[in-house]
PDB file of C-alpha atoms and ligand atoms in Angstrom:
ATOM      1  CA  MET A   1      89.815 141.130 106.399  1.00 38.00           C
ATOM      2  CA  SER A   2      91.012 142.310 109.759  1.00 41.00           C
ATOM      3  CA  ASN A   3      92.024 138.791 110.698  1.00 42.00           C
ATOM      4  CA  THR A   4      94.478 138.447 107.850  1.00 40.00           C
ATOM      5  CA  THR A   5      97.715 140.295 107.611  1.00 41.00           C
ATOM      6  CA  SER A   6     101.226 139.678 106.514  1.00 41.00           C
ATOM      7  CA  ASP A   7     102.473 142.495 108.697  1.00 41.00           C
ATOM      8  CA  ASP A   8     104.549 141.046 111.501  1.00 41.00           C
ATOM      9  CA  SER A   9     104.490 144.351 113.342  1.00 39.00           C
ATOM     10  CA  LEU A  10     100.973 143.549 114.480  1.00 37.00           C
ATOM     11  CA  ILE A  11     102.205 140.646 116.549  1.00 40.00           C
ATOM     12  CA  THR A  12     101.174 140.854 120.148  1.00 44.00           C
ATOM     13  CA  THR A  13     100.878 138.423 122.985  1.00 42.00           C
ATOM     14  CA  GLU A  14      97.186 138.412 122.066  1.00 50.00           C
ATOM     15  CA  VAL A  15      97.850 135.970 119.246  1.00 54.00           C
ATOM     16  CA  GLN A  16      95.348 133.221 119.823  1.00 55.00           C
ATOM     17  CA  ALA A  17      95.824 129.789 118.449  1.00 58.00           C
ATOM     18  CA  ASP A  18      92.898 128.354 116.572  1.00 57.00           C
ATOM     19  CA  SER A  19      92.817 124.816 117.867  1.00 51.00           C
ATOM     20  CA  ASN A  20      91.525 123.367 114.558  1.00 59.00           C
ATOM     21  CA  ASP A  21      89.204 121.359 116.747  1.00 55.00           C
ATOM     22  CA  ASP A  22      87.398 119.783 113.830  1.00 67.00           C
ATOM     23  CA  ARG A  23      90.334 117.370 113.634  1.00 74.00           C
ATOM     24  CA  ALA A  24      91.133 114.638 116.140  1.00 77.00           C
ATOM     25  CA  PRO A  25      93.825 115.513 118.700  1.00 78.00           C
ATOM     26  CA  VAL A  26      97.206 115.738 117.076  1.00 78.00           C
ATOM     27  CA  ASN A  27      98.707 113.095 119.359  1.00 76.00           C
ATOM     28  CA  GLU A  28      96.375 110.571 117.733  1.00 78.00           C
ATOM     29  CA  ALA A  29      97.879 111.179 114.307  1.00 81.00           C
ATOM     30  CA  GLY A  30     100.527 108.891 112.830  1.00 93.00           C
ATOM     31  CA  THR A  31     103.890 110.236 111.726  1.00 96.00           C
ATOM     32  CA  ALA A  32     104.237 111.349 108.112  1.00 97.00           C
ATOM     33  CA  VAL A  33     107.842 112.526 108.136  1.00 98.00           C
ATOM     34  CA  ALA A  34     110.556 112.314 110.773  1.00 98.00           C
ATOM     35  CA  ALA A  35     113.921 114.042 110.868  1.00 98.00           C
ATOM     36  CA  ARG A  36     116.560 112.276 112.944  1.00 98.00           C
ATOM     37  CA  ASP A  37     119.815 113.933 113.971  1.00 98.00           C
ATOM     38  CA  LEU A  38     119.605 116.093 110.893  1.00 98.00           C
ATOM     39  CA  ASN A  39     122.474 118.450 110.108  1.00 98.00           C
ATOM     40  CA  VAL A  40     122.658 120.461 106.911  1.00 98.00           C
ATOM     41  CA  TYR A  41     125.636 122.480 105.698  1.00 98.00           C
ATOM     42  CA  TYR A  42     126.338 124.865 102.858  1.00 98.00           C
ATOM     43  CA  GLY A  43     130.060 124.461 102.484  1.00 97.00           C
ATOM     44  CA  ASP A  44     131.420 125.139 105.965  1.00 96.00           C
ATOM     45  CA  GLU A  45     128.330 126.948 107.166  1.00 97.00           C
ATOM     46  CA  GLN A  46     125.857 124.937 109.184  1.00 97.00           C
ATOM     47  CA  ALA A  47     122.224 125.742 108.383  1.00 98.00           C
ATOM     48  CA  ILE A  48     120.436 122.994 110.337  1.00 98.00           C
ATOM     49  CA  ASN A  49     121.818 121.908 113.680  1.00 98.00           C
ATOM     50  CA  ASP A  50     120.971 118.435 114.948  1.00 98.00           C
ATOM     51  CA  VAL A  51     117.228 118.530 114.396  1.00 98.00           C
ATOM     52  CA  THR A  52     115.054 115.610 115.406  1.00 98.00           C
ATOM     53  CA  MET A  53     111.308 115.960 114.980  1.00 97.00           C
ATOM     54  CA  GLU A  54     108.274 113.917 113.989  1.00 97.00           C
ATOM     55  CA  ILE A  55     105.693 115.581 111.805  1.00 98.00           C
ATOM     56  CA  PRO A  56     102.130 114.324 112.169  1.00 97.00           C
ATOM     57  CA  GLU A  57     100.140 112.922 109.306  1.00 97.00           C
ATOM     58  CA  LYS A  58      97.223 114.867 107.851  1.00 97.00           C
ATOM     59  CA  ARG A  59      97.846 117.871 110.023  1.00 97.00           C
ATOM     60  CA  VAL A  60      99.297 121.308 109.416  1.00 98.00           C
ATOM     61  CA  THR A  61     102.749 121.855 110.897  1.00 98.00           C
ATOM     62  CA  ALA A  62     104.126 125.401 110.835  1.00 98.00           C
ATOM     63  CA  LEU A  63     107.842 126.189 110.813  1.00 98.00           C
ATOM     64  CA  ILE A  64     108.583 129.631 112.198  1.00 98.00           C
ATOM     65  CA  GLY A  65     111.666 131.583 113.145  1.00 96.00           C
ATOM     66  CA  PRO A  66     113.760 134.586 112.130  1.00 95.00           C
ATOM     67  CA  SER A  67     115.218 135.071 108.683  1.00 95.00           C
ATOM     68  CA  GLY A  68     118.163 132.794 107.970  1.00 96.00           C
ATOM     69  CA  CYS A  69     117.397 130.294 110.742  1.00 97.00           C
ATOM     70  CA  GLY A  70     117.088 127.434 108.274  1.00 97.00           C
ATOM     71  CA  LYS A  71     113.333 127.022 107.707  1.00 98.00           C
ATOM     72  CA  SER A  72     113.551 126.774 103.930  1.00 97.00           C
ATOM     73  CA  THR A  73     116.595 124.571 104.169  1.00 98.00           C
ATOM     74  CA  PHE A  74     114.778 122.201 106.503  1.00 98.00           C
ATOM     75  CA  LEU A  75     111.721 122.136 104.234  1.00 98.00           C
ATOM     76  CA  ARG A  76     113.855 121.373 101.198  1.00 97.00           C
ATOM     77  CA  THR A  77     115.640 118.486 102.907  1.00 98.00           C
ATOM     78  CA  ILE A  78     112.291 116.691 103.141  1.00 98.00           C
ATOM     79  CA  ASN A  79     111.896 116.197  99.390  1.00 96.00           C
ATOM     80  CA  ARG A  80     115.573 116.547  98.521  1.00 97.00           C
ATOM     81  CA  MET A  81     115.230 119.868  96.759  1.00 95.00           C
ATOM     82  CA  ASN A  82     118.608 120.679  98.319  1.00 94.00           C
ATOM     83  CA  ASP A  83     120.123 118.092  95.962  1.00 92.00           C
ATOM     84  CA  MET A  84     120.073 120.844  93.370  1.00 92.00           C
ATOM     85  CA  ILE A  85     122.435 123.002  95.452  1.00 95.00           C
ATOM     86  CA  ASP A  86     125.987 121.766  94.872  1.00 95.00           C
ATOM     87  CA  ILE A  87     127.510 122.968  98.138  1.00 97.00           C
ATOM     88  CA  CYS A  88     124.680 121.622 100.264  1.00 97.00           C
ATOM     89  CA  ARG A  89     125.464 118.555 102.371  1.00 97.00           C
ATOM     90  CA  VAL A  90     122.982 116.613 104.489  1.00 97.00           C
ATOM     91  CA  GLU A  91     123.817 114.345 107.439  1.00 97.00           C
ATOM     92  CA  GLY A  92     121.280 112.298 109.334  1.00 97.00           C
ATOM     93  CA  ASP A  93     117.961 110.832 108.254  1.00 97.00           C
ATOM     94  CA  VAL A  94     114.661 112.060 106.949  1.00 98.00           C
ATOM     95  CA  GLU A  95     112.226 109.182 107.258  1.00 98.00           C
ATOM     96  CA  PHE A  96     109.245 109.006 104.965  1.00 97.00           C
ATOM     97  CA  GLY A  97     107.223 105.918 104.149  1.00 90.00           C
ATOM     98  CA  GLY A  98     109.471 103.714 106.271  1.00 87.00           C
ATOM     99  CA  LYS A  99     112.669 104.767 104.495  1.00 94.00           C
ATOM    100  CA  ASN A 100     115.387 107.351 104.762  1.00 97.00           C
ATOM    101  CA  VAL A 101     114.812 109.602 101.750  1.00 97.00           C
ATOM    102  CA  TYR A 102     118.612 109.875 101.448  1.00 97.00           C
ATOM    103  CA  ASP A 103     119.048 106.120 100.884  1.00 95.00           C
ATOM    104  CA  ALA A 104     120.856 105.374  97.647  1.00 93.00           C
ATOM    105  CA  ASP A 105     117.884 103.590  96.106  1.00 94.00           C
ATOM    106  CA  VAL A 106     115.440 106.488  96.547  1.00 95.00           C
ATOM    107  CA  ASP A 107     114.551 108.212  93.283  1.00 94.00           C
ATOM    108  CA  PRO A 108     114.267 111.932  94.094  1.00 94.00           C
ATOM    109  CA  VAL A 109     111.851 112.532  91.216  1.00 91.00           C
ATOM    110  CA  ALA A 110     109.475 109.859  92.508  1.00 91.00           C
ATOM    111  CA  LEU A 111     109.948 111.246  96.023  1.00 95.00           C
ATOM    112  CA  ARG A 112     108.864 114.716  94.884  1.00 93.00           C
ATOM    113  CA  ARG A 113     105.637 113.316  93.486  1.00 92.00           C
ATOM    114  CA  LYS A 114     104.869 111.989  96.955  1.00 95.00           C
ATOM    115  CA  ILE A 115     106.116 115.174  98.618  1.00 97.00           C
ATOM    116  CA  GLY A 116     105.023 118.147  96.537  1.00 95.00           C
ATOM    117  CA  MET A 117     106.103 121.730  97.001  1.00 96.00           C
ATOM    118  CA  VAL A 118     104.580 125.190  96.689  1.00 97.00           C
ATOM    119  CA  PHE A 119     106.817 128.256  96.728  1.00 96.00           C
ATOM    120  CA  GLN A 120     106.559 131.824  97.928  1.00 94.00           C
ATOM    121  CA  LYS A 121     106.110 133.309  94.498  1.00 94.00           C
ATOM    122  CA  PRO A 122     103.443 131.619  92.395  1.00 95.00           C
ATOM    123  CA  ASN A 123     105.334 129.966  89.530  1.00 95.00           C
ATOM    124  CA  PRO A 124     102.920 128.557  86.970  1.00 97.00           C
ATOM    125  CA  PHE A 125     104.460 127.353  83.727  1.00 96.00           C
ATOM    126  CA  PRO A 126     103.775 129.431  80.599  1.00 97.00           C
ATOM    127  CA  LYS A 127     101.183 126.866  79.594  1.00 97.00           C
ATOM    128  CA  SER A 128      97.430 126.550  79.734  1.00 98.00           C
ATOM    129  CA  ILE A 129      95.684 126.121  83.059  1.00 98.00           C
ATOM    130  CA  ARG A 130      94.892 122.542  82.134  1.00 98.00           C
ATOM    131  CA  ASP A 131      98.450 121.729  81.093  1.00 97.00           C
ATOM    132  CA  ASN A 132      99.893 123.264  84.257  1.00 97.00           C
ATOM    133  CA  VAL A 133      97.911 120.779  86.312  1.00 97.00           C
ATOM    134  CA  ALA A 134      98.450 117.877  83.889  1.00 96.00           C
ATOM    135  CA  TYR A 135     102.214 118.501  83.785  1.00 92.00           C
ATOM    136  CA  GLY A 136     103.245 116.174  86.620  1.00 83.00           C
ATOM    137  CA  LEU A 137     100.839 113.492  85.461  1.00 87.00           C
ATOM    138  CA  LYS A 138     102.483 113.334  82.068  1.00 80.00           C
ATOM    139  CA  ILE A 139     105.920 112.881  83.639  1.00 78.00           C
ATOM    140  CA  GLN A 140     104.743 110.077  85.873  1.00 80.00           C
ATOM    141  CA  GLY A 141     103.137 108.259  82.934  1.00 83.00           C
ATOM    142  CA  PHE A 142      99.664 108.563  84.427  1.00 90.00           C
ATOM    143  CA  ASP A 143      97.344 106.408  82.311  1.00 90.00           C
ATOM    144  CA  GLY A 144      94.014 107.420  83.838  1.00 93.00           C
ATOM    145  CA  ASP A 145      91.615 110.133  82.703  1.00 95.00           C
ATOM    146  CA  VAL A 146      93.803 113.239  82.686  1.00 96.00           C
ATOM    147  CA  ASP A 147      90.931 115.711  82.327  1.00 97.00           C
ATOM    148  CA  ALA A 148      89.057 114.136  85.221  1.00 97.00           C
ATOM    149  CA  ARG A 149      92.190 114.388  87.371  1.00 97.00           C
ATOM    150  CA  VAL A 150      92.742 118.001  86.295  1.00 97.00           C
ATOM    151  CA  GLU A 151      89.168 118.840  87.326  1.00 98.00           C
ATOM    152  CA  GLU A 152      89.525 117.020  90.636  1.00 97.00           C
ATOM    153  CA  SER A 153      92.813 118.792  91.387  1.00 97.00           C
ATOM    154  CA  LEU A 154      91.432 122.219  90.514  1.00 97.00           C
ATOM    155  CA  LYS A 155      88.447 121.511  92.754  1.00 97.00           C
ATOM    156  CA  GLY A 156      90.828 120.376  95.487  1.00 96.00           C
ATOM    157  CA  ALA A 157      92.640 123.693  95.150  1.00 96.00           C
ATOM    158  CA  ALA A 158      89.362 125.682  95.277  1.00 95.00           C
ATOM    159  CA  LEU A 159      89.981 127.066  91.792  1.00 97.00           C
ATOM    160  CA  TRP A 160      87.681 125.055  89.539  1.00 97.00           C
ATOM    161  CA  ASP A 161      84.664 127.352  89.641  1.00 97.00           C
ATOM    162  CA  GLU A 162      86.784 130.334  88.650  1.00 97.00           C
ATOM    163  CA  VAL A 163      88.587 128.685  85.717  1.00 98.00           C
ATOM    164  CA  LYS A 164      86.376 125.905  84.390  1.00 98.00           C
ATOM    165  CA  ASP A 165      85.443 127.927  81.312  1.00 98.00           C
ATOM    166  CA  GLN A 166      88.998 128.960  80.493  1.00 98.00           C
ATOM    167  CA  LEU A 167      91.039 125.799  80.961  1.00 98.00           C
ATOM    168  CA  HIS A 168      92.903 126.452  77.724  1.00 98.00           C
ATOM    169  CA  SER A 169      94.004 129.984  78.510  1.00 98.00           C
ATOM    170  CA  SER A 170      97.409 130.638  79.989  1.00 98.00           C
ATOM    171  CA  GLY A 171      98.010 130.105  83.692  1.00 97.00           C
ATOM    172  CA  LEU A 172      99.952 133.358  83.631  1.00 97.00           C
ATOM    173  CA  GLU A 173      96.752 135.304  82.928  1.00 96.00           C
ATOM    174  CA  LEU A 174      95.363 134.479  86.370  1.00 97.00           C
ATOM    175  CA  SER A 175      95.624 136.755  89.403  1.00 96.00           C
ATOM    176  CA  GLY A 176      98.427 136.110  91.908  1.00 96.00           C
ATOM    177  CA  GLY A 177      96.141 134.289  94.315  1.00 96.00           C
ATOM    178  CA  GLN A 178      94.655 132.206  91.513  1.00 97.00           C
ATOM    179  CA  GLN A 179      98.147 131.397  90.246  1.00 97.00           C
ATOM    180  CA  GLN A 180      99.096 130.168  93.708  1.00 96.00           C
ATOM    181  CA  ARG A 181      95.992 127.966  93.835  1.00 97.00           C
ATOM    182  CA  LEU A 182      96.947 126.703  90.369  1.00 97.00           C
ATOM    183  CA  CYS A 183     100.362 125.764  91.767  1.00 97.00           C
ATOM    184  CA  ILE A 184      98.615 123.954  94.604  1.00 97.00           C
ATOM    185  CA  ALA A 185      96.456 122.106  92.042  1.00 97.00           C
ATOM    186  CA  ARG A 186      99.634 121.165  90.168  1.00 96.00           C
ATOM    187  CA  ALA A 187     101.172 119.880  93.412  1.00 95.00           C
ATOM    188  CA  ILE A 188      98.163 117.742  94.344  1.00 96.00           C
ATOM    189  CA  ALA A 189      97.518 116.285  90.867  1.00 96.00           C
ATOM    190  CA  PRO A 190     100.095 113.462  91.264  1.00 94.00           C
ATOM    191  CA  ASP A 191      98.316 112.477  94.507  1.00 94.00           C
ATOM    192  CA  PRO A 192     101.084 113.270  97.005  1.00 96.00           C
ATOM    193  CA  GLU A 193     101.053 112.473 100.707  1.00 97.00           C
ATOM    194  CA  VAL A 194     102.839 115.594 101.856  1.00 98.00           C
ATOM    195  CA  ILE A 195     102.719 119.186 100.610  1.00 98.00           C
ATOM    196  CA  LEU A 196     105.559 121.523 101.544  1.00 98.00           C
ATOM    197  CA  MET A 197     104.780 125.230 101.408  1.00 98.00           C
ATOM    198  CA  ASP A 198     107.426 127.919 101.744  1.00 98.00           C
ATOM    199  CA  GLU A 199     105.729 131.207 102.673  1.00 97.00           C
ATOM    200  CA  PRO A 200     102.913 130.508 100.189  1.00 97.00           C
ATOM    201  CA  THR A 201     100.930 133.652 100.970  1.00 96.00           C
ATOM    202  CA  SER A 202     103.623 136.241 101.524  1.00 94.00           C
ATOM    203  CA  ALA A 203     103.442 137.524  97.935  1.00 93.00           C
ATOM    204  CA  LEU A 204      99.636 137.773  98.015  1.00 93.00           C
ATOM    205  CA  ASP A 205      97.147 140.419  99.086  1.00 94.00           C
ATOM    206  CA  PRO A 206      95.189 139.704 102.290  1.00 94.00           C
ATOM    207  CA  VAL A 207      92.053 138.456 100.536  1.00 94.00           C
ATOM    208  CA  ALA A 208      94.004 136.032  98.354  1.00 94.00           C
ATOM    209  CA  ALA A 209      96.071 134.968 101.373  1.00 95.00           C
ATOM    210  CA  SER A 210      92.940 134.284 103.359  1.00 95.00           C
ATOM    211  CA  LYS A 211      91.623 132.001 100.607  1.00 94.00           C
ATOM    212  CA  ILE A 212      94.848 130.023 100.653  1.00 96.00           C
ATOM    213  CA  GLU A 213      94.628 129.718 104.436  1.00 97.00           C
ATOM    214  CA  ASP A 214      91.118 128.291 104.146  1.00 96.00           C
ATOM    215  CA  LEU A 215      92.359 125.939 101.481  1.00 96.00           C
ATOM    216  CA  ILE A 216      95.248 124.725 103.650  1.00 97.00           C
ATOM    217  CA  ASP A 217      92.770 123.785 106.345  1.00 95.00           C
ATOM    218  CA  ASP A 218      90.838 121.689 103.796  1.00 95.00           C
ATOM    219  CA  LEU A 219      94.009 120.152 102.366  1.00 97.00           C
ATOM    220  CA  ALA A 220      94.931 118.774 105.783  1.00 97.00           C
ATOM    221  CA  GLU A 221      91.980 116.410 105.575  1.00 96.00           C
ATOM    222  CA  GLU A 222      93.820 114.528 102.877  1.00 96.00           C
ATOM    223  CA  TYR A 223      97.441 115.579 103.033  1.00 97.00           C
ATOM    224  CA  THR A 224     100.174 116.369 105.502  1.00 98.00           C
ATOM    225  CA  VAL A 225     100.944 120.066 105.162  1.00 98.00           C
ATOM    226  CA  ILE A 226     104.249 121.554 106.308  1.00 98.00           C
ATOM    227  CA  ILE A 227     104.330 125.313 105.966  1.00 98.00           C
ATOM    228  CA  VAL A 228     106.989 127.945 106.547  1.00 98.00           C
ATOM    229  CA  THR A 229     105.536 131.296 107.505  1.00 97.00           C
ATOM    230  CA  HIS A 230     106.754 134.599 108.879  1.00 94.00           C
ATOM    231  CA  ASN A 231     103.259 135.525 109.865  1.00 94.00           C
ATOM    232  CA  MET A 232     102.596 134.555 113.478  1.00 94.00           C
ATOM    233  CA  GLN A 233      98.867 135.009 113.219  1.00 94.00           C
ATOM    234  CA  GLN A 234      98.840 132.753 110.223  1.00 96.00           C
ATOM    235  CA  ALA A 235     100.811 130.039 112.036  1.00 97.00           C
ATOM    236  CA  ALA A 236      98.469 130.353 115.006  1.00 96.00           C
ATOM    237  CA  ARG A 237      95.355 130.251 112.842  1.00 96.00           C
ATOM    238  CA  ILE A 238      96.134 127.398 110.537  1.00 97.00           C
ATOM    239  CA  SER A 239      98.568 124.997 112.169  1.00 98.00           C
ATOM    240  CA  ASP A 240      98.129 122.130 114.594  1.00 97.00           C
ATOM    241  CA  ARG A 241     101.813 121.956 115.533  1.00 98.00           C
ATOM    242  CA  THR A 242     104.431 124.671 115.469  1.00 98.00           C
ATOM    243  CA  ALA A 243     108.197 124.258 115.291  1.00 98.00           C
ATOM    244  CA  VAL A 244     110.281 127.260 116.310  1.00 98.00           C
ATOM    245  CA  PHE A 245     113.740 127.488 114.766  1.00 97.00           C
ATOM    246  CA  LEU A 246     116.209 130.086 115.968  1.00 94.00           C
ATOM    247  CA  THR A 247     119.480 131.349 114.587  1.00 88.00           C
ATOM    248  CA  GLY A 248     121.972 128.640 113.747  1.00 92.00           C
ATOM    249  CA  GLY A 249     119.356 126.189 112.533  1.00 97.00           C
ATOM    250  CA  GLU A 250     118.424 124.931 115.947  1.00 97.00           C
ATOM    251  CA  LEU A 251     114.925 123.639 116.622  1.00 98.00           C
ATOM    252  CA  VAL A 252     114.293 125.217 120.008  1.00 97.00           C
ATOM    253  CA  GLU A 253     110.687 124.340 120.675  1.00 98.00           C
ATOM    254  CA  TYR A 254     108.160 122.120 118.953  1.00 98.00           C
ATOM    255  CA  ASP A 255     104.714 121.570 120.336  1.00 97.00           C
ATOM    256  CA  ASP A 256     100.999 121.940 119.802  1.00 97.00           C
ATOM    257  CA  THR A 257     100.377 125.348 118.280  1.00 97.00           C
ATOM    258  CA  ALA A 258      98.194 126.493 121.177  1.00 97.00           C
ATOM    259  CA  LYS A 259     100.983 125.687 123.637  1.00 97.00           C
ATOM    260  CA  ILE A 260     103.633 127.518 121.600  1.00 97.00           C
ATOM    261  CA  PHE A 261     101.531 130.660 121.273  1.00 96.00           C
ATOM    262  CA  GLU A 262      99.904 130.728 124.685  1.00 96.00           C
ATOM    263  CA  ASP A 263     102.449 129.212 127.036  1.00 96.00           C
ATOM    264  CA  PRO A 264     105.831 128.475 125.439  1.00 97.00           C
ATOM    265  CA  GLU A 265     108.432 126.761 127.592  1.00 97.00           C
ATOM    266  CA  GLN A 266     111.277 129.053 126.630  1.00 96.00           C
ATOM    267  CA  GLN A 267     111.613 132.765 127.139  1.00 95.00           C
ATOM    268  CA  ARG A 268     113.431 133.147 123.818  1.00 94.00           C
ATOM    269  CA  VAL A 269     110.445 131.574 122.036  1.00 96.00           C
ATOM    270  CA  GLU A 270     108.062 133.956 123.769  1.00 95.00           C
ATOM    271  CA  ASP A 271     110.338 136.860 122.843  1.00 94.00           C
ATOM    272  CA  TYR A 272     110.337 135.793 119.227  1.00 94.00           C
ATOM    273  CA  ILE A 273     106.588 135.267 119.071  1.00 93.00           C
ATOM    274  CA  THR A 274     105.811 138.564 120.721  1.00 91.00           C
ATOM    275  CA  GLY A 275     108.095 140.358 118.300  1.00 85.00           C
ATOM    276  CA  LYS A 276     110.894 141.243 120.690  1.00 73.00           C
ATOM    277  CA  PHE A 277     113.368 140.009 118.111  1.00 62.00           C
ATOM    278  CA  GLY A 278     113.517 138.439 114.689  1.00 52.00           C
TER     279      GLY A 278
HETATM  280  N1  LIG B   1     121.938 128.111  98.321  1.00 91.42           N
HETATM  281  C1  LIG B   1     122.591 128.491  99.430  1.00 91.42           C
HETATM  282  N2  LIG B   1     123.932 128.603  99.425  1.00 91.42           N
HETATM  283  C2  LIG B   1     124.617 128.976 100.536  1.00 91.42           C
HETATM  284  N3  LIG B   1     124.041 129.257 101.715  1.00 91.42           N
HETATM  285  C3  LIG B   1     122.706 129.163 101.780  1.00 91.42           C
HETATM  286  C4  LIG B   1     121.912 128.786 100.655  1.00 91.42           C
HETATM  287  N4  LIG B   1     120.614 128.782 101.028  1.00 91.42           N
HETATM  288  C5  LIG B   1     120.603 129.156 102.321  1.00 91.42           C
HETATM  289  N5  LIG B   1     121.845 129.379 102.780  1.00 91.42           N
HETATM  290  C6  LIG B   1     122.219 129.817 104.153  1.00 91.42           C
HETATM  291  O1  LIG B   1     121.660 128.891 105.083  1.00 91.42           O
HETATM  292  C7  LIG B   1     121.094 129.579 106.196  1.00 91.42           C
HETATM  293  C8  LIG B   1     119.620 129.228 106.296  1.00 91.42           C
HETATM  294  O2  LIG B   1     118.954 129.744 105.153  1.00 91.42           O
HETATM  295  P1  LIG B   1     117.413 129.470 104.867  1.00 91.42           P
HETATM  296  O3  LIG B   1     117.132 130.033 103.528  1.00 91.42           O
HETATM  297  O4  LIG B   1     117.127 128.049 105.093  1.00 91.42           O
HETATM  298  O5  LIG B   1     116.726 130.340 106.020  1.00 91.42           O
HETATM  299  P2  LIG B   1     115.203 130.749 106.233  1.00 91.42           P
HETATM  300  O6  LIG B   1     114.902 130.483 107.670  1.00 91.42           O
HETATM  301  O7  LIG B   1     114.353 130.097 105.221  1.00 91.42           O
HETATM  302  O8  LIG B   1     115.253 132.325 106.000  1.00 91.42           O
HETATM  303  P3  LIG B   1     114.117 133.307 105.411  1.00 91.42           P
HETATM  304  O9  LIG B   1     113.121 133.439 106.509  1.00 91.42           O
HETATM  305  O10 LIG B   1     114.851 134.573 105.154  1.00 91.42           O
HETATM  306  O11 LIG B   1     113.558 132.680 104.172  1.00 91.42           O
HETATM  307  C9  LIG B   1     121.358 131.062 105.964  1.00 91.42           C
HETATM  308  O12 LIG B   1     122.526 131.394 106.655  1.00 91.42           O
HETATM  309  C10 LIG B   1     121.580 131.155 104.472  1.00 91.42           C
HETATM  310  O13 LIG B   1     122.453 132.196 104.156  1.00 91.42           O
HETATM  311 MG1  LIG B   2     113.165 130.820 103.659  1.00 91.42          MG
END
């Protein structure tokens, strides 16, 4: 597994972007999500500073940058997970499906079905594998064939073959990598358009991480994937576009992944990517 590591110390200028050339050029993709003049604050502290960016549909967009630069905050503004944080205040727009997700008539619960999320630490519910995946369907009042959807979602998360004979055992009995794929199955069951992932492989061993990377590539055929990662090689391998945030929540460069990793415009981006800081 020499090509998979979560160890940032291995970063070199040799990082090569995988162009994901089985997909059409990214400039031919529509826009799934757009941030416009976005500012986010926690109390008096600004975490996102005037970010405007368009995220392409059915592609993988990586958000990278040093700790505390606002990557998770930005990700959470997209499906309004920041609503849960009392002191968090959002200014500006996040457009999705022709609307600002912060408009008064947007139901955040419905929004989160369309924009699912997967976290750093796998967090299955203490329920059976089947019920973990069926969970969101129940809430949305899904009236189709739940078991068929569970199977389809587990297949979509590349987990079906490993769990099909134990659907009624607890999700917590799975390995870490399997639990993370279960969380991905849970996120895709309600048929979202966008999947947000916040460092989804950083708690996993390299083999499990590699499986998730392969899965992310497949997911982008159907969904828009926006992923935060600290692992430069991972960003280079799996993403089509890369957004570099630096301290203060500023988006300093956003471009095709190959351009960011091979010929960034800004010296400070090159310094970050080559491990000179951050
Ligand atoms: N719930 C919160 N309450 C107050 N401040 C917060 C909260 N969450 C984040 N912040 C602050 O906002 C800034 C951005 O944090 P954020 O978690 O978005 O960074 P990050 O880029 O995801 O960092 P990391 O790479 O360490 O996960 C930091 O200064 C952080 O301290
Ligand atoms: Mg974070």
